[in-house]
Every structure is written in structure tokens, then in C-alpha cells.
Amino acid sequence: MKKLITGILIVVLLLAGCSGEEQTQGTSQEQDYVFEYNGITINLNSNAEPIIKELGEPMEYFEAESCAFQGLDKTYYYNGFELTTYPNGDDDYISSIYFRDDSVSTPEGIYIGSSAEDVLEAYGNEYTGGENTYIYTKADTSLTFIVENGEVVSITYQALVEGLN
């Protein structure tokens, strides 16, 4: 399985290198969904090291061998949210942000406890998912809201990375 993933990554990198356009890590980040916490903007798929340093010491930390990549997946627990990373070469990149309570919100003001109507007003009707799940996709990220009884009970930002999803 790892050989297959490695082969696919090599082909994708070769094709990207032949595209004629110069791309850098984070080119699409301006179009991605971002999370802001205490004045820190967190872009998914971006290098985790400077963000982790800026966020400071986490309340808790957990790491485990990555199922999709070579290295360790890491989870950092902060007040109100958890941030996970995936390894890529010698660096770790932001893979997801999961809201743990209503002390944090999206830049559009949606938090755990917001109404489904608030989500639709802030993000619109262009979503996938089911009756109680709203999945919004932008560039290399998705933003998922799970609703029960008309109220948001879960919010997750997810990086869209080959092999991760």
C-alpha cells in the first residue's frame, strides 16, 4: 500500500512539475477555509512548526504512527479545539482542526451551538452531505458542520490531501 501511495505521489509531483506554472506551498491558502485563534491565522496544509510555536504550549499532546504517510501524526489540544498534523518529508503540516466546545468560532462567527440557519446564512447552500451534515469545500480544504435538533454540535476543518482522506 505504501508503494502505491509513494508511486501516486511521485506521478502527481512529476505532473505538477511539468505544468509550467510555478507553485509554492500555500499558493491556494488564500482561497482555503482558515481558522483564527487569538489573532493567529491557521491555514490547513501549511507548515505546522511556526503555528505550533505561535500557539504556545498545548494543554495535551498525542502522537501515533501515521497510517497514510511515513512518520507520526500528531494531535495538539488547545483551549476549545484540537489541531492535528501529518508528516511530509522532514516537516509536519496542518491536517485538521476540530472544535471541542463553544469557546471558539469560525471567522464567519459560527460556533458549537449556532443554528443550522446561521450556518446557511454564513456559508450558503453550496454544500454536500446529508440532512444533518453540511460539508463546504474550498480549494484544498473542507469545513464540516454536524447539526442535531437544528443546532451545530460539531465543526471540523479538514485538509484535502491525497492519502489522508
PDB file of C-alpha atoms in Angstrom:
ATOM      1  CA  MET A   1       0.000   0.000   0.000  1.00  0.00           C
ATOM      2  CA  LYS A   2       2.851   2.376   0.858  1.00  0.00           C
ATOM      3  CA  LYS A   3       4.471   1.647  -2.518  1.00  0.00           C
ATOM      4  CA  LEU A   4       1.206   2.518  -4.268  1.00  0.00           C
ATOM      5  CA  ILE A   5       0.854   5.787  -2.359  1.00  0.00           C
ATOM      6  CA  THR A   6       4.509   6.636  -2.996  1.00  0.00           C
ATOM      7  CA  GLY A   7       4.052   5.895  -6.705  1.00  0.00           C
ATOM      8  CA  ILE A   8       0.965   8.086  -6.903  1.00  0.00           C
ATOM      9  CA  LEU A   9       2.734  10.925  -5.078  1.00  0.00           C
ATOM     10  CA  ILE A  10       5.696  10.714  -7.461  1.00  0.00           C
ATOM     11  CA  VAL A  11       3.413  10.863 -10.515  1.00  0.00           C
ATOM     12  CA  VAL A  12       1.496  13.826  -9.056  1.00  0.00           C
ATOM     13  CA  LEU A  13       4.734  15.660  -8.266  1.00  0.00           C
ATOM     14  CA  LEU A  14       6.094  14.993 -11.748  1.00  0.00           C
ATOM     15  CA  LEU A  15       2.899  16.244 -13.363  1.00  0.00           C
ATOM     16  CA  ALA A  16       2.877  19.315 -11.145  1.00  0.00           C
ATOM     17  CA  GLY A  17       6.491  19.973 -12.092  1.00  0.00           C
ATOM     18  CA  CYS A  18       5.588  19.813 -15.779  1.00  0.00           C
ATOM     19  CA  SER A  19       2.640  22.176 -15.528  1.00  0.00           C
ATOM     20  CA  GLY A  20       4.662  25.247 -16.483  1.00  0.00           C
ATOM     21  CA  GLU A  21       3.232  27.194 -13.567  1.00  0.00           C
ATOM     22  CA  GLU A  22       5.321  27.947 -10.537  1.00  0.00           C
ATOM     23  CA  GLN A  23       3.622  26.694  -7.398  1.00  0.00           C
ATOM     24  CA  THR A  24       4.697  27.110  -3.814  1.00  0.00           C
ATOM     25  CA  GLN A  25       3.413  25.578  -0.619  1.00  0.00           C
ATOM     26  CA  GLY A  26       0.346  27.571   0.335  1.00  0.00           C
ATOM     27  CA  THR A  27      -0.484  29.032  -3.072  1.00  0.00           C
ATOM     28  CA  SER A  28      -4.148  28.163  -2.641  1.00  0.00           C
ATOM     29  CA  GLN A  29      -4.295  29.024   1.054  1.00  0.00           C
ATOM     30  CA  GLU A  30      -5.911  32.391   0.401  1.00  0.00           C
ATOM     31  CA  GLN A  31      -8.854  30.502  -1.096  1.00  0.00           C
ATOM     32  CA  ASP A  32      -8.943  27.797   1.588  1.00  0.00           C
ATOM     33  CA  TYR A  33     -11.026  27.880   4.732  1.00  0.00           C
ATOM     34  CA  VAL A  34      -8.924  29.213   7.596  1.00  0.00           C
ATOM     35  CA  PHE A  35      -9.312  29.206  11.372  1.00  0.00           C
ATOM     36  CA  GLU A  36      -8.346  32.180  13.515  1.00  0.00           C
ATOM     37  CA  TYR A  37      -7.446  31.873  17.190  1.00  0.00           C
ATOM     38  CA  ASN A  38      -6.195  34.736  19.368  1.00  0.00           C
ATOM     39  CA  GLY A  39      -5.076  36.679  16.298  1.00  0.00           C
ATOM     40  CA  ILE A  40      -3.297  33.663  14.776  1.00  0.00           C
ATOM     41  CA  THR A  41      -4.487  32.614  11.324  1.00  0.00           C
ATOM     42  CA  ILE A  42      -4.200  28.861  10.824  1.00  0.00           C
ATOM     43  CA  ASN A  43      -4.145  27.603   7.244  1.00  0.00           C
ATOM     44  CA  LEU A  44      -4.602  23.901   6.664  1.00  0.00           C
ATOM     45  CA  ASN A  45      -1.872  22.195   4.623  1.00  0.00           C
ATOM     46  CA  SER A  46       0.640  24.743   5.917  1.00  0.00           C
ATOM     47  CA  ASN A  47       3.838  24.010   7.823  1.00  0.00           C
ATOM     48  CA  ALA A  48       2.802  23.307  11.417  1.00  0.00           C
ATOM     49  CA  GLU A  49       6.008  24.307  13.203  1.00  0.00           C
ATOM     50  CA  PRO A  50       5.604  28.121  13.186  1.00  0.00           C
ATOM     51  CA  ILE A  51       1.901  27.841  14.042  1.00  0.00           C
ATOM     52  CA  ILE A  52       2.515  25.450  16.952  1.00  0.00           C
ATOM     53  CA  LYS A  53       5.212  27.807  18.274  1.00  0.00           C
ATOM     54  CA  GLU A  54       2.875  30.784  17.992  1.00  0.00           C
ATOM     55  CA  LEU A  55       0.008  28.941  19.703  1.00  0.00           C
ATOM     56  CA  GLY A  56       2.269  28.041  22.613  1.00  0.00           C
ATOM     57  CA  GLU A  57       2.299  25.015  24.872  1.00  0.00           C
ATOM     58  CA  PRO A  58      -0.702  22.753  24.239  1.00  0.00           C
ATOM     59  CA  MET A  59      -2.846  21.512  27.132  1.00  0.00           C
ATOM     60  CA  GLU A  60      -2.232  17.955  25.878  1.00  0.00           C
ATOM     61  CA  TYR A  61      -0.289  16.272  23.098  1.00  0.00           C
ATOM     62  CA  PHE A  62      -0.650  12.877  21.401  1.00  0.00           C
ATOM     63  CA  GLU A  63       1.237  11.195  18.571  1.00  0.00           C
ATOM     64  CA  ALA A  64       0.839   7.922  16.696  1.00  0.00           C
ATOM     65  CA  GLU A  65       2.372   6.261  13.663  1.00  0.00           C
ATOM     66  CA  SER A  66       0.720   7.658  10.537  1.00  0.00           C
ATOM     67  CA  CYS A  67      -1.489   5.273   8.588  1.00  0.00           C
ATOM     68  CA  ALA A  68      -1.177   7.311   5.391  1.00  0.00           C
ATOM     69  CA  PHE A  69       2.354   8.765   5.498  1.00  0.00           C
ATOM     70  CA  GLN A  70       5.869   7.984   6.730  1.00  0.00           C
ATOM     71  CA  GLY A  71       6.245   9.387  10.242  1.00  0.00           C
ATOM     72  CA  LEU A  72       3.952  10.448  13.055  1.00  0.00           C
ATOM     73  CA  ASP A  73       0.506  12.002  13.061  1.00  0.00           C
ATOM     74  CA  LYS A  74       0.380  14.481  15.948  1.00  0.00           C
ATOM     75  CA  THR A  75      -2.543  15.984  17.844  1.00  0.00           C
ATOM     76  CA  TYR A  76      -2.234  19.168  19.892  1.00  0.00           C
ATOM     77  CA  TYR A  77      -5.040  20.032  22.317  1.00  0.00           C
ATOM     78  CA  TYR A  78      -5.681  23.719  22.969  1.00  0.00           C
ATOM     79  CA  ASN A  79      -8.447  25.567  24.770  1.00  0.00           C
ATOM     80  CA  GLY A  80     -11.568  24.887  22.694  1.00  0.00           C
ATOM     81  CA  PHE A  81     -10.008  22.974  19.789  1.00  0.00           C
ATOM     82  CA  GLU A  82      -7.598  20.281  18.741  1.00  0.00           C
ATOM     83  CA  LEU A  83      -5.158  20.565  15.863  1.00  0.00           C
ATOM     84  CA  THR A  84      -3.746  17.532  14.040  1.00  0.00           C
ATOM     85  CA  THR A  85      -0.768  17.305  11.715  1.00  0.00           C
ATOM     86  CA  TYR A  86       0.505  14.891   9.086  1.00  0.00           C
ATOM     87  CA  PRO A  87       4.155  14.253   8.188  1.00  0.00           C
ATOM     88  CA  ASN A  88       5.571  15.172   4.798  1.00  0.00           C
ATOM     89  CA  GLY A  89       9.309  14.694   4.494  1.00  0.00           C
ATOM     90  CA  ASP A  90      11.021  16.341   7.447  1.00  0.00           C
ATOM     91  CA  ASP A  91       8.098  18.654   8.212  1.00  0.00           C
ATOM     92  CA  ASP A  92       4.609  18.367   9.654  1.00  0.00           C
ATOM     93  CA  TYR A  93       1.607  20.059   8.060  1.00  0.00           C
ATOM     94  CA  ILE A  94      -1.783  21.021   9.491  1.00  0.00           C
ATOM     95  CA  SER A  95      -4.345  18.348   8.596  1.00  0.00           C
ATOM     96  CA  SER A  96      -7.399  19.212  10.701  1.00  0.00           C
ATOM     97  CA  ILE A  97      -8.897  21.429  13.355  1.00  0.00           C
ATOM     98  CA  TYR A  98     -11.737  20.094  15.461  1.00  0.00           C
ATOM     99  CA  PHE A  99     -13.793  22.349  17.738  1.00  0.00           C
ATOM    100  CA  ARG A 100     -14.192  20.901  21.232  1.00  0.00           C
ATOM    101  CA  ASP A 101     -16.596  23.477  22.653  1.00  0.00           C
ATOM    102  CA  ASP A 102     -18.305  26.825  22.040  1.00  0.00           C
ATOM    103  CA  SER A 103     -15.348  28.963  23.156  1.00  0.00           C
ATOM    104  CA  VAL A 104     -14.058  29.156  19.565  1.00  0.00           C
ATOM    105  CA  SER A 105     -15.774  30.094  16.319  1.00  0.00           C
ATOM    106  CA  THR A 106     -15.137  30.277  12.602  1.00  0.00           C
ATOM    107  CA  PRO A 107     -14.159  33.692  11.167  1.00  0.00           C
ATOM    108  CA  GLU A 108     -17.785  33.896   9.987  1.00  0.00           C
ATOM    109  CA  GLY A 109     -18.974  33.631  13.602  1.00  0.00           C
ATOM    110  CA  ILE A 110     -20.256  30.039  13.655  1.00  0.00           C
ATOM    111  CA  TYR A 111     -19.628  28.067  16.854  1.00  0.00           C
ATOM    112  CA  ILE A 112     -20.914  24.910  18.522  1.00  0.00           C
ATOM    113  CA  GLY A 113     -24.452  25.862  19.481  1.00  0.00           C
ATOM    114  CA  SER A 114     -25.132  28.048  16.424  1.00  0.00           C
ATOM    115  CA  SER A 115     -28.285  27.251  14.497  1.00  0.00           C
ATOM    116  CA  ALA A 116     -28.384  25.458  11.150  1.00  0.00           C
ATOM    117  CA  GLU A 117     -29.881  28.665   9.743  1.00  0.00           C
ATOM    118  CA  ASP A 118     -26.796  30.580  10.935  1.00  0.00           C
ATOM    119  CA  VAL A 119     -24.577  28.127   9.028  1.00  0.00           C
ATOM    120  CA  LEU A 120     -26.607  28.518   5.835  1.00  0.00           C
ATOM    121  CA  GLU A 121     -26.621  32.301   6.202  1.00  0.00           C
ATOM    122  CA  ALA A 122     -22.844  32.414   6.706  1.00  0.00           C
ATOM    123  CA  TYR A 123     -21.793  29.785   4.138  1.00  0.00           C
ATOM    124  CA  GLY A 124     -24.697  29.433   1.717  1.00  0.00           C
ATOM    125  CA  ASN A 125     -26.451  26.469   0.126  1.00  0.00           C
ATOM    126  CA  GLU A 126     -23.495  25.118  -1.888  1.00  0.00           C
ATOM    127  CA  TYR A 127     -22.676  22.176   0.360  1.00  0.00           C
ATOM    128  CA  THR A 128     -22.576  18.392   0.207  1.00  0.00           C
ATOM    129  CA  GLY A 129     -23.565  15.965   2.916  1.00  0.00           C
ATOM    130  CA  GLY A 130     -26.821  14.720   4.259  1.00  0.00           C
ATOM    131  CA  GLU A 131     -29.767  16.109   6.143  1.00  0.00           C
ATOM    132  CA  ASN A 132     -27.741  16.944   9.262  1.00  0.00           C
ATOM    133  CA  THR A 133     -24.295  17.355   7.721  1.00  0.00           C
ATOM    134  CA  TYR A 134     -23.088  20.423   5.842  1.00  0.00           C
ATOM    135  CA  ILE A 135     -19.746  19.978   4.080  1.00  0.00           C
ATOM    136  CA  TYR A 136     -18.327  23.056   2.373  1.00  0.00           C
ATOM    137  CA  THR A 137     -15.276  22.595   0.140  1.00  0.00           C
ATOM    138  CA  LYS A 138     -12.902  25.310  -0.987  1.00  0.00           C
ATOM    139  CA  ALA A 139      -9.600  24.674  -2.800  1.00  0.00           C
ATOM    140  CA  ASP A 140      -7.689  22.167  -0.629  1.00  0.00           C
ATOM    141  CA  THR A 141      -9.924  22.277   2.467  1.00  0.00           C
ATOM    142  CA  SER A 142     -13.328  21.269   3.707  1.00  0.00           C
ATOM    143  CA  LEU A 143     -15.355  22.688   6.566  1.00  0.00           C
ATOM    144  CA  THR A 144     -17.920  20.326   8.082  1.00  0.00           C
ATOM    145  CA  PHE A 145     -20.821  21.182  10.362  1.00  0.00           C
ATOM    146  CA  ILE A 146     -22.881  18.452  12.005  1.00  0.00           C
ATOM    147  CA  VAL A 147     -26.298  19.552  13.222  1.00  0.00           C
ATOM    148  CA  GLU A 148     -28.659  17.870  15.672  1.00  0.00           C
ATOM    149  CA  ASN A 149     -32.076  19.304  16.544  1.00  0.00           C
ATOM    150  CA  GLY A 150     -31.297  22.409  14.483  1.00  0.00           C
ATOM    151  CA  GLU A 151     -28.107  23.182  16.430  1.00  0.00           C
ATOM    152  CA  VAL A 152     -24.439  22.795  15.441  1.00  0.00           C
ATOM    153  CA  VAL A 153     -22.841  20.039  17.543  1.00  0.00           C
ATOM    154  CA  SER A 154     -19.576  19.566  15.631  1.00  0.00           C
ATOM    155  CA  ILE A 155     -17.258  21.722  13.498  1.00  0.00           C
ATOM    156  CA  THR A 156     -14.208  20.341  11.691  1.00  0.00           C
ATOM    157  CA  TYR A 157     -11.748  21.900   9.247  1.00  0.00           C
ATOM    158  CA  GLN A 158     -10.048  19.219   7.126  1.00  0.00           C
ATOM    159  CA  ALA A 159      -7.122  19.428   4.713  1.00  0.00           C
ATOM    160  CA  LEU A 160      -7.820  17.628   1.455  1.00  0.00           C
ATOM    161  CA  VAL A 161      -4.625  15.648   0.906  1.00  0.00           C
ATOM    162  CA  GLU A 162      -4.125  12.556  -1.256  1.00  0.00           C
ATOM    163  CA  GLY A 163      -3.892   9.578   1.079  1.00  0.00           C
ATOM    164  CA  LEU A 164      -5.268  11.462   4.081  1.00  0.00           C
ATOM    165  CA  ASN A 165      -8.983  11.481   3.289  1.00  0.00           C
TER     166      ASN A 165
END
